[in-house]
CSV table of C-alpha atoms in Angstrom, one decimal:
chain,number,residue,atom,x,y,z
D,1,UNK,CA,34.1,-9.3,-85.4
D,2,UNK,CA,35.8,-11.8,-83.5
D,3,UNK,CA,34.4,-14.7,-81.7
D,4,UNK,CA,33.7,-13.0,-77.9
D,5,UNK,CA,31.7,-15.1,-75.1
D,6,UNK,CA,28.0,-13.0,-74.3
D,7,UNK,CA,26.7,-12.5,-70.8
D,8,UNK,CA,23.3,-10.7,-70.0
D,9,UNK,CA,23.4,-9.6,-65.8
D,10,UNK,CA,20.6,-8.9,-64.7
D,11,UNK,CA,21.3,-6.6,-62.0
D,12,UNK,CA,24.6,-4.4,-61.6
D,13,UNK,CA,25.9,-7.1,-58.6
D,14,UNK,CA,25.6,-9.7,-61.6
D,15,UNK,CA,27.4,-7.2,-64.1
D,16,UNK,CA,30.6,-6.3,-61.6
D,17,UNK,CA,30.8,-9.6,-60.6
D,18,UNK,CA,31.4,-10.5,-64.5
D,19,UNK,CA,33.4,-7.8,-64.5
D,20,UNK,CA,35.7,-7.9,-61.7
D,21,UNK,CA,36.0,-11.9,-63.0
D,22,UNK,CA,36.9,-10.4,-66.6
D,23,UNK,CA,38.9,-7.5,-66.4
D,24,UNK,CA,40.5,-6.2,-68.7
D,25,UNK,CA,38.8,-9.1,-71.5
D,26,UNK,CA,35.6,-7.5,-70.8
D,27,UNK,CA,34.0,-4.8,-72.4
D,28,UNK,CA,30.6,-3.6,-71.4
D,29,UNK,CA,27.8,-3.2,-74.1
D,30,UNK,CA,25.0,-0.7,-73.7
D,31,UNK,CA,22.4,0.5,-77.1
D,32,UNK,CA,25.5,-0.8,-79.0
D,33,UNK,CA,25.2,2.4,-81.3
D,34,UNK,CA,28.7,3.2,-80.8
D,35,UNK,CA,30.6,0.6,-79.9
D,36,UNK,CA,29.5,-2.5,-82.3
D,37,UNK,CA,30.4,0.1,-84.7
D,38,UNK,CA,34.1,0.1,-83.8
D,39,UNK,CA,34.2,-3.7,-83.3
D,40,UNK,CA,32.4,-4.1,-86.7
D,41,UNK,CA,35.4,-1.8,-87.8
D,42,UNK,CA,37.8,-4.2,-85.7
D,43,UNK,CA,38.8,-1.1,-83.5
D,44,UNK,CA,37.4,-2.9,-80.8
D,45,UNK,CA,37.8,-6.8,-80.2
D,46,UNK,CA,37.4,-8.1,-76.4
D,47,UNK,CA,37.3,-12.1,-75.3
D,48,UNK,CA,34.0,-11.6,-73.5
D,49,UNK,CA,31.3,-8.9,-73.7
D,50,UNK,CA,28.8,-8.0,-70.8
D,51,UNK,CA,25.1,-6.6,-72.6
D,52,UNK,CA,24.0,-4.2,-69.6
D,53,UNK,CA,20.8,-2.4,-71.8
D,54,UNK,CA,18.5,-4.5,-69.7
D,55,UNK,CA,19.4,-4.0,-66.0
D,56,UNK,CA,15.8,-2.2,-64.3
D,57,UNK,CA,16.8,-0.9,-62.1
D,58,UNK,CA,19.5,1.3,-64.2
D,59,UNK,CA,16.6,2.8,-66.2
D,60,UNK,CA,14.2,4.7,-65.4
D,61,UNK,CA,13.8,8.5,-65.4
D,62,UNK,CA,12.9,10.4,-61.7
D,63,UNK,CA,12.5,13.8,-60.0
D,64,UNK,CA,13.9,13.1,-56.0
D,65,UNK,CA,13.0,16.8,-54.6
D,66,UNK,CA,14.2,15.9,-51.8
D,67,UNK,CA,18.4,15.4,-53.0
D,68,UNK,CA,17.6,17.8,-55.5
D,69,UNK,CA,18.4,16.3,-58.4
D,70,UNK,CA,16.8,15.0,-61.5
D,71,UNK,CA,17.8,11.1,-61.5
D,72,UNK,CA,18.2,8.7,-64.7
D,73,UNK,CA,19.5,5.9,-65.3
D,74,UNK,CA,22.7,4.8,-67.3
D,75,UNK,CA,20.4,2.0,-69.2
D,76,UNK,CA,17.9,4.7,-70.0
D,77,UNK,CA,17.8,4.9,-74.4
D,78,UNK,CA,18.2,8.4,-75.6
D,79,UNK,CA,14.9,8.8,-77.0
D,80,UNK,CA,12.5,8.3,-72.9
D,81,UNK,CA,15.5,11.4,-72.5
D,82,UNK,CA,13.9,13.0,-75.5
D,83,UNK,CA,10.2,12.3,-75.3
D,84,UNK,CA,10.3,12.6,-71.1
D,85,UNK,CA,8.0,15.5,-69.8
D,86,UNK,CA,9.8,15.8,-66.6
D,87,UNK,CA,13.0,16.2,-69.0
D,88,UNK,CA,11.3,19.0,-70.9
D,89,UNK,CA,9.4,20.7,-67.9
D,90,UNK,CA,12.6,20.7,-65.8
D,91,UNK,CA,15.4,21.5,-68.3
D,92,UNK,CA,14.8,22.5,-71.9
D,93,UNK,CA,18.2,23.0,-72.9
D,94,UNK,CA,18.9,19.4,-72.5
D,95,UNK,CA,15.7,18.4,-74.1
D,96,UNK,CA,16.4,20.0,-77.3
D,97,UNK,CA,20.0,18.4,-77.4
D,98,UNK,CA,17.8,15.1,-78.0
D,99,UNK,CA,16.2,15.1,-81.6
D,100,UNK,CA,18.7,16.2,-83.5
D,101,UNK,CA,21.2,13.4,-81.7
D,102,UNK,CA,22.0,10.5,-84.7
D,103,UNK,CA,18.6,9.4,-85.9
D,104,UNK,CA,15.7,7.3,-84.4
D,105,UNK,CA,16.7,4.3,-85.0
D,106,UNK,CA,20.1,5.3,-83.2
D,107,UNK,CA,18.1,6.7,-79.9
D,108,UNK,CA,15.5,4.1,-80.0
D,109,UNK,CA,18.1,1.7,-78.3
D,110,UNK,CA,21.7,4.0,-77.7
D,111,UNK,CA,21.4,4.4,-74.1
D,112,UNK,CA,22.7,7.8,-72.3
D,113,UNK,CA,25.4,5.9,-69.9
D,114,UNK,CA,26.2,4.0,-73.2
D,115,UNK,CA,27.1,7.7,-75.1
D,116,UNK,CA,28.8,9.1,-71.9
D,117,UNK,CA,31.1,6.5,-71.1
D,118,UNK,CA,32.5,6.0,-75.1
D,119,UNK,CA,33.2,9.7,-74.9
D,120,UNK,CA,32.8,10.3,-78.4
D,121,UNK,CA,34.6,14.1,-79.0
D,122,UNK,CA,31.8,16.7,-80.6
D,123,UNK,CA,28.7,13.6,-78.6
D,124,UNK,CA,25.6,15.9,-77.5
D,125,UNK,CA,24.8,14.8,-74.6
D,126,UNK,CA,27.8,15.6,-72.6
D,127,UNK,CA,27.2,19.5,-73.4
D,128,UNK,CA,24.4,20.1,-71.9
D,129,UNK,CA,24.9,18.1,-68.9
D,130,UNK,CA,28.4,19.3,-67.8
D,131,UNK,CA,27.0,23.2,-68.1
D,132,UNK,CA,23.6,21.9,-66.2
D,133,UNK,CA,26.9,20.6,-63.3
D,134,UNK,CA,25.9,16.7,-63.9
D,135,UNK,CA,27.1,14.1,-61.6
D,136,UNK,CA,27.5,10.5,-62.4
D,137,UNK,CA,27.4,7.4,-59.6
D,138,UNK,CA,29.9,5.0,-60.5
D,139,UNK,CA,30.6,1.4,-59.1
D,140,UNK,CA,32.3,-0.7,-58.5
D,141,UNK,CA,34.3,-3.8,-56.3
D,142,UNK,CA,34.5,-1.1,-54.0
D,143,UNK,CA,31.1,0.7,-53.9
D,144,UNK,CA,29.9,3.6,-55.0
D,145,UNK,CA,31.2,6.7,-56.4
D,146,UNK,CA,30.4,10.3,-57.3
D,147,UNK,CA,32.2,12.0,-60.2
D,148,UNK,CA,31.8,15.0,-61.6
D,149,UNK,CA,30.5,14.8,-65.3
D,150,UNK,CA,33.0,17.7,-66.2
D,151,UNK,CA,35.7,15.2,-64.1
D,152,UNK,CA,34.7,12.3,-66.3
D,153,UNK,CA,35.8,12.9,-70.1
D,154,UNK,CA,39.8,12.6,-69.3
D,155,UNK,CA,40.4,12.4,-73.6
D,156,UNK,CA,39.8,11.2,-77.1
D,157,UNK,CA,36.9,8.2,-76.6
D,158,UNK,CA,38.6,8.2,-73.1
D,159,UNK,CA,37.4,8.4,-69.9
D,160,UNK,CA,38.0,7.9,-65.9
D,161,UNK,CA,36.3,4.6,-65.4
D,162,UNK,CA,38.0,1.7,-64.5
D,163,UNK,CA,37.8,-1.6,-66.6
D,164,UNK,CA,36.5,-3.0,-63.5
D,165,UNK,CA,34.0,-0.2,-63.2
D,166,UNK,CA,30.7,0.2,-64.4
D,167,UNK,CA,28.1,4.1,-64.8
D,168,UNK,CA,24.9,3.7,-63.4
D,169,UNK,CA,22.8,6.7,-63.1
D,170,UNK,CA,23.2,10.2,-64.2
D,171,UNK,CA,21.9,12.9,-61.4
D,172,UNK,CA,21.0,16.4,-63.7
D,173,UNK,CA,21.1,19.0,-60.5
D,174,UNK,CA,17.6,21.5,-60.3
D,175,UNK,CA,18.7,24.4,-61.5
D,176,UNK,CA,18.2,28.0,-59.9
D,177,UNK,CA,15.5,30.5,-60.2
D,178,UNK,CA,15.8,32.9,-62.7
D,179,UNK,CA,18.2,30.3,-65.0
D,180,UNK,CA,18.3,29.1,-68.7
D,181,UNK,CA,20.6,27.0,-70.9
D,182,UNK,CA,20.6,26.7,-74.6
D,183,UNK,CA,22.8,24.3,-76.6
D,184,UNK,CA,23.3,24.6,-80.6
D,185,UNK,CA,24.7,22.0,-82.8
D,186,UNK,CA,26.8,22.2,-86.3
D,187,UNK,CA,26.8,19.3,-88.1
D,188,UNK,CA,27.3,18.8,-91.6
D,189,UNK,CA,24.0,16.5,-92.2
D,190,UNK,CA,21.2,16.2,-89.2
D,191,UNK,CA,22.1,12.9,-88.5
D,192,UNK,CA,25.9,14.1,-88.2
D,193,UNK,CA,28.0,14.2,-85.0
D,194,UNK,CA,29.1,17.7,-84.4
D,195,UNK,CA,31.9,19.6,-85.5
D,196,UNK,CA,31.2,22.0,-82.8
D,197,UNK,CA,28.4,21.9,-80.3
D,198,UNK,CA,28.3,24.9,-77.3
D,199,UNK,CA,26.1,24.4,-74.8
D,200,UNK,CA,25.5,27.9,-72.0
D,201,UNK,CA,23.6,27.8,-69.0
D,202,UNK,CA,23.4,31.2,-66.8
D,203,UNK,CA,21.7,32.4,-63.8
D,204,UNK,CA,20.7,35.9,-63.3
D,205,UNK,CA,20.1,38.2,-60.1
D,206,UNK,CA,17.2,39.3,-59.5
D,207,UNK,CA,17.5,42.9,-61.8
D,208,UNK,CA,18.3,40.0,-64.4
D,209,UNK,CA,20.6,42.4,-65.6
D,210,UNK,CA,24.1,40.5,-64.5
D,211,UNK,CA,25.1,36.6,-65.0
D,212,UNK,CA,25.6,35.1,-61.1
D,213,UNK,CA,26.5,32.0,-62.7
D,214,UNK,CA,27.6,30.8,-65.9
D,215,UNK,CA,28.4,28.0,-67.5
D,216,UNK,CA,30.1,27.1,-71.4
D,217,UNK,CA,30.0,24.7,-72.9
D,218,UNK,CA,32.5,23.1,-76.1
D,219,UNK,CA,32.4,20.0,-77.9
D,220,UNK,CA,34.2,18.9,-81.0
D,221,UNK,CA,36.9,21.3,-80.7
D,222,UNK,CA,39.2,19.7,-78.0
D,223,UNK,CA,40.2,15.6,-77.5
D,224,UNK,CA,37.1,15.8,-74.5
D,225,UNK,CA,34.4,18.0,-73.9
D,226,UNK,CA,35.2,21.2,-71.8
D,227,UNK,CA,34.1,24.5,-70.1
D,228,UNK,CA,35.4,27.8,-71.5
D,229,UNK,CA,36.6,28.6,-68.0
D,230,UNK,CA,38.4,31.5,-69.1
D,231,UNK,CA,35.5,32.9,-71.3
D,232,UNK,CA,33.2,32.1,-68.3
D,233,UNK,CA,35.1,34.2,-65.7
D,234,UNK,CA,34.7,37.4,-68.0
D,235,UNK,CA,30.5,37.3,-68.0
D,236,UNK,CA,30.4,35.6,-64.1
D,237,UNK,CA,29.2,38.4,-61.7
D,238,UNK,CA,29.2,40.5,-64.5
D,239,UNK,CA,26.5,42.8,-66.0
D,240,UNK,CA,25.0,41.4,-69.1
D,241,UNK,CA,26.7,43.5,-72.3
D,242,UNK,CA,26.8,42.0,-76.0
D,243,UNK,CA,30.3,43.6,-76.3
D,244,UNK,CA,31.2,41.6,-73.2
D,245,UNK,CA,29.4,38.1,-75.0
D,246,UNK,CA,31.2,38.9,-78.3
D,247,UNK,CA,34.7,39.1,-76.1
D,248,UNK,CA,34.3,35.7,-73.9
D,249,UNK,CA,33.9,33.9,-77.5
D,250,UNK,CA,36.7,35.3,-78.6
D,251,UNK,CA,37.9,33.9,-75.6
D,252,UNK,CA,36.6,30.3,-76.1
D,253,UNK,CA,38.4,30.5,-79.5
D,254,UNK,CA,41.7,30.6,-77.2
D,255,UNK,CA,41.0,27.5,-75.4
D,256,UNK,CA,39.7,25.5,-77.7
D,257,UNK,CA,42.5,23.1,-79.3
D,258,UNK,CA,40.5,21.4,-82.7
D,259,UNK,CA,42.0,19.1,-84.9
D,260,UNK,CA,41.3,18.4,-88.9
D,261,UNK,CA,38.5,15.3,-89.3
D,262,UNK,CA,36.8,14.5,-92.0
D,263,UNK,CA,33.8,16.9,-91.1
D,264,UNK,CA,35.0,20.6,-90.8
D,265,UNK,CA,38.9,22.0,-90.6
D,266,UNK,CA,40.3,23.2,-87.2
D,267,UNK,CA,40.5,26.3,-89.5
D,268,UNK,CA,37.5,26.2,-89.3
D,269,UNK,CA,36.0,24.6,-86.0
D,270,UNK,CA,38.1,27.8,-84.6
D,271,UNK,CA,36.1,30.8,-86.9
D,272,UNK,CA,33.2,29.6,-85.9
D,273,UNK,CA,33.9,29.1,-81.9
D,274,UNK,CA,33.4,32.5,-81.1
D,275,UNK,CA,30.5,33.4,-82.7
D,276,UNK,CA,28.4,30.2,-81.9
D,277,UNK,CA,29.3,30.8,-78.3
D,278,UNK,CA,28.1,34.5,-78.8
D,279,UNK,CA,24.7,33.2,-80.5
D,280,UNK,CA,24.4,30.4,-77.4
D,281,UNK,CA,25.2,32.8,-74.2
D,282,UNK,CA,22.7,35.1,-76.6
D,283,UNK,CA,20.4,32.8,-76.6
D,284,UNK,CA,20.5,31.5,-73.1
D,285,UNK,CA,20.5,34.3,-72.1
D,286,UNK,CA,17.7,35.7,-73.6
D,287,UNK,CA,15.7,32.5,-72.7
D,288,UNK,CA,16.8,33.2,-68.2
D,289,UNK,CA,14.9,36.9,-69.1
D,290,UNK,CA,11.9,35.5,-70.0
D,291,UNK,CA,11.2,33.4,-66.9
E,1,UNK,CA,29.5,-18.3,-77.9
E,2,UNK,CA,26.6,-20.4,-78.9
E,3,UNK,CA,23.2,-19.1,-78.0
E,4,UNK,CA,19.5,-20.3,-78.3
E,5,UNK,CA,17.5,-17.2,-78.7
E,6,UNK,CA,14.1,-17.0,-80.0
E,7,UNK,CA,12.5,-14.3,-81.4
E,8,UNK,CA,8.7,-13.5,-82.8
E,9,UNK,CA,9.7,-12.8,-86.8
E,10,UNK,CA,7.0,-11.3,-88.4
E,11,UNK,CA,4.8,-12.9,-85.6
E,12,UNK,CA,5.8,-16.3,-86.4
E,13,UNK,CA,8.4,-18.0,-83.7
E,14,UNK,CA,11.7,-19.2,-84.1
E,15,UNK,CA,14.5,-20.4,-81.9
E,16,UNK,CA,17.4,-19.9,-84.0
E,17,UNK,CA,21.6,-21.3,-82.6
E,18,UNK,CA,23.6,-18.0,-82.9
E,19,UNK,CA,27.1,-17.4,-82.2
E,20,UNK,CA,27.4,-14.1,-80.0
E,21,UNK,CA,28.7,-12.1,-83.1
E,22,UNK,CA,26.1,-12.5,-85.5
E,23,UNK,CA,24.3,-9.5,-85.9
E,24,UNK,CA,20.5,-9.1,-86.2
E,25,UNK,CA,20.6,-7.9,-90.1
E,26,UNK,CA,22.8,-11.1,-90.7
E,27,UNK,CA,19.9,-13.6,-89.2
E,28,UNK,CA,17.1,-12.1,-90.6
E,29,UNK,CA,18.8,-12.4,-94.6
E,30,UNK,CA,20.5,-15.6,-94.0
E,31,UNK,CA,18.5,-17.6,-91.1
E,32,UNK,CA,15.2,-16.9,-92.3
E,33,UNK,CA,15.8,-15.7,-95.6
E,34,UNK,CA,14.0,-12.1,-95.1
E,35,UNK,CA,15.6,-10.6,-98.1
E,36,UNK,CA,13.8,-7.0,-97.4
E,37,UNK,CA,15.9,-5.2,-95.1
E,38,UNK,CA,19.0,-4.5,-96.4
E,39,UNK,CA,22.9,-4.0,-95.9
E,40,UNK,CA,24.2,0.2,-96.9
E,41,UNK,CA,26.8,1.5,-94.9
E,42,UNK,CA,26.2,-1.4,-91.8
E,43,UNK,CA,27.1,1.4,-89.9
E,44,UNK,CA,24.5,2.7,-88.7
E,45,UNK,CA,23.8,5.7,-91.0
E,46,UNK,CA,21.5,4.7,-93.8
E,47,UNK,CA,18.9,3.1,-92.2
E,48,UNK,CA,18.5,0.5,-95.9
E,49,UNK,CA,17.9,-2.2,-92.9
E,50,UNK,CA,16.2,-1.1,-90.7
E,51,UNK,CA,13.2,-2.6,-89.3
E,52,UNK,CA,10.4,-2.7,-86.3
E,53,UNK,CA,12.4,-4.5,-82.7
E,54,UNK,CA,9.5,-4.3,-80.3
E,55,UNK,CA,7.2,-1.5,-82.1
E,56,UNK,CA,10.5,0.6,-82.4
E,57,UNK,CA,12.1,1.1,-85.7
E,58,UNK,CA,15.8,0.2,-85.3
E,59,UNK,CA,19.2,0.0,-87.5
E,60,UNK,CA,18.9,-4.2,-87.5
E,61,UNK,CA,22.9,-3.4,-88.8
E,62,UNK,CA,23.8,-2.0,-85.5
E,63,UNK,CA,22.5,-4.5,-83.3
E,64,UNK,CA,23.9,-8.2,-82.3
E,65,UNK,CA,21.0,-11.0,-82.9
E,66,UNK,CA,21.2,-11.9,-79.1
E,67,UNK,CA,19.7,-7.9,-78.0
E,68,UNK,CA,16.9,-9.2,-80.3
E,69,UNK,CA,16.2,-12.5,-78.1
E,70,UNK,CA,13.2,-12.6,-76.2
E,71,UNK,CA,11.7,-9.1,-78.9
E,72,UNK,CA,9.6,-9.5,-82.0
E,73,UNK,CA,10.6,-8.6,-85.4
E,74,UNK,CA,8.9,-6.8,-87.9
E,75,UNK,CA,10.4,-6.9,-90.8
E,76,UNK,CA,8.6,-5.3,-93.8
E,77,UNK,CA,7.5,-8.8,-94.9
E,78,UNK,CA,5.8,-8.8,-92.5
E,79,UNK,CA,3.5,-6.0,-93.3
E,80,UNK,CA,1.9,-5.9,-96.2
E,81,UNK,CA,0.9,-8.7,-98.6
E,82,UNK,CA,2.0,-8.4,-103.1
E,83,UNK,CA,-2.4,-8.4,-102.7
E,84,UNK,CA,-2.8,-6.4,-99.7
E,85,UNK,CA,-0.4,-3.7,-99.2
E,86,UNK,CA,-0.2,-2.2,-96.0
E,87,UNK,CA,-1.4,1.9,-96.4
E,88,UNK,CA,2.1,3.2,-95.9
E,89,UNK,CA,2.8,0.9,-98.5
E,90,UNK,CA,0.0,1.7,-101.1
E,91,UNK,CA,0.9,5.6,-100.4
E,92,UNK,CA,4.5,4.9,-101.7
E,93,UNK,CA,3.2,3.2,-104.5
E,94,UNK,CA,0.7,5.8,-105.2
E,95,UNK,CA,2.8,9.0,-104.6
E,96,UNK,CA,6.0,7.0,-106.5
E,97,UNK,CA,7.9,7.3,-103.6
E,98,UNK,CA,10.9,5.5,-104.8
E,99,UNK,CA,13.1,4.6,-108.1
E,100,UNK,CA,15.7,1.9,-107.6
E,101,UNK,CA,13.9,0.4,-104.3
E,102,UNK,CA,17.2,-0.1,-102.5
E,103,UNK,CA,16.6,3.0,-100.1
E,104,UNK,CA,12.8,1.2,-99.9
E,105,UNK,CA,12.1,-1.7,-97.1
E,106,UNK,CA,14.0,0.7,-94.4
E,107,UNK,CA,12.1,3.9,-95.0
E,108,UNK,CA,8.7,2.0,-94.9
E,109,UNK,CA,9.5,0.5,-91.6
E,110,UNK,CA,11.0,4.0,-90.4
E,111,UNK,CA,7.1,5.6,-91.5
E,112,UNK,CA,5.3,2.5,-90.2
E,113,UNK,CA,7.1,3.9,-86.8
E,114,UNK,CA,6.7,6.8,-87.4
E,115,UNK,CA,2.9,7.6,-87.6
E,116,UNK,CA,2.2,5.1,-85.1
E,117,UNK,CA,4.0,7.6,-82.8
E,118,UNK,CA,2.7,10.8,-84.4
E,119,UNK,CA,-0.3,9.5,-87.0
E,120,UNK,CA,-1.0,13.1,-87.9
E,121,UNK,CA,2.9,15.1,-88.5
E,122,UNK,CA,3.8,18.0,-90.2
E,123,UNK,CA,5.9,17.6,-93.7
E,124,UNK,CA,8.5,18.9,-91.2
E,125,UNK,CA,8.2,15.9,-88.4
E,126,UNK,CA,8.4,13.2,-91.6
E,127,UNK,CA,11.7,14.9,-92.0
E,128,UNK,CA,12.8,14.8,-89.0
E,129,UNK,CA,11.4,10.6,-88.8
E,130,UNK,CA,13.1,10.2,-91.7
E,131,UNK,CA,16.9,11.5,-91.2
E,132,UNK,CA,18.2,8.0,-90.7
E,133,UNK,CA,16.9,6.5,-93.7
E,134,UNK,CA,19.1,7.6,-96.9
E,135,UNK,CA,18.6,8.4,-100.4
E,136,UNK,CA,20.2,8.5,-103.1
E,137,UNK,CA,17.6,8.7,-106.0
E,138,UNK,CA,14.5,10.7,-105.2
E,139,UNK,CA,15.6,14.1,-103.3
E,140,UNK,CA,12.8,13.0,-100.6
E,141,UNK,CA,10.1,15.1,-102.2
E,142,UNK,CA,7.9,12.4,-102.9
E,143,UNK,CA,8.8,9.8,-100.2
E,144,UNK,CA,8.1,13.0,-97.7
E,145,UNK,CA,4.3,13.3,-100.0
E,146,UNK,CA,4.1,9.3,-99.1
E,147,UNK,CA,4.4,9.5,-95.6
E,148,UNK,CA,1.9,12.1,-95.4
E,149,UNK,CA,-0.9,10.9,-98.1
E,150,UNK,CA,-0.1,7.4,-95.8
E,151,UNK,CA,-1.0,9.9,-92.6
E,152,UNK,CA,-4.0,10.9,-94.3
E,153,UNK,CA,-5.5,7.4,-95.9
E,154,UNK,CA,-4.9,6.0,-92.3
E,155,UNK,CA,-6.1,8.9,-90.4
E,156,UNK,CA,-10.1,8.7,-92.7
E,157,UNK,CA,-10.1,4.4,-92.0
E,158,UNK,CA,-10.3,5.2,-88.7
């Protein structure tokens, strides 16, 4: 790696001041479980690295009943999200996405915010979070702005984060009654990046026969995590039926644009998407029915 | 840029001057001469470099030394001695949880952390807990057996 300068600001305010001073010469480092690998490979090089993993105000998971959200600090390590009783009780789908992310060693230092800003295709957290309608607080010299997570990822390892901005918090809205989600991941080995992942979240009517709301989110099949909106439209406001769910799977496949890489070919991914969507939506529906 | 960092390694305080770009695994091996943690994949997948940082298992190849400033680091050299092995090391010896031994320090350190968090794991939980440690030789069966045996011995000792 190049001989960079390293700063460890104690607050968001100080970190933003450093970002303002160094601009494109700087990059934020949280847990380093993604960025350090790129730096070691020579794919990312900056004169200045700003370490934000220890900023206390960016850590923690808490329920904000008044705002109807659970707030997760951007510097919260994956392991804390994984083992949080609040997350397990409130968003079981999110809790389930974590034990199969990387390894314990990675989850002990990797942060949720770092993961979302890195935006590697196929990454686990964005899919269930987008399915839950998560929003982000981004802070910069102009103040704070709120971004929908589904709009945050703009492409392959790219987000809408400006070079003088930082992600400070993730908000996950409390779900409506009769809502449930499921997350399925397909990877070669236990700790590999998924080559396809699907998160589905459904809300049922009182009779539990119709989906009043549905979100279907796909990872690893496009340059960033995507919502399969045409697939959703086939189910939203409609009676639940197996053939409808199967059609949604086919629609999702048509909305995917996978590439071939080390993990899987484009053909395999395209074949897998309708099956994965069908299974994940069915699992979410079953859970919602059981509530 | 150089930083003066303070690390407690296996209970011993160290003050070291390091460049920002030095990795924790490099400082442990090259500056402190502790060669138990190995450099395998150097990309945070194989776990041969696993140490504990404030009691939590970590890929030392994926941490800058400056990220460990002010923290406690435990390596394989710190959990037992030749005359008095740690119960996890004992179990690996008795159950033959190793062949070439390259992955073994990492496997042991991850297992020590795993058992401190979950003293009574199932075989499934042990397997899940070891996904960050790769072994080319054993096929993992005796590694899992070693961890389960260590868990039993640790519980019996209490």
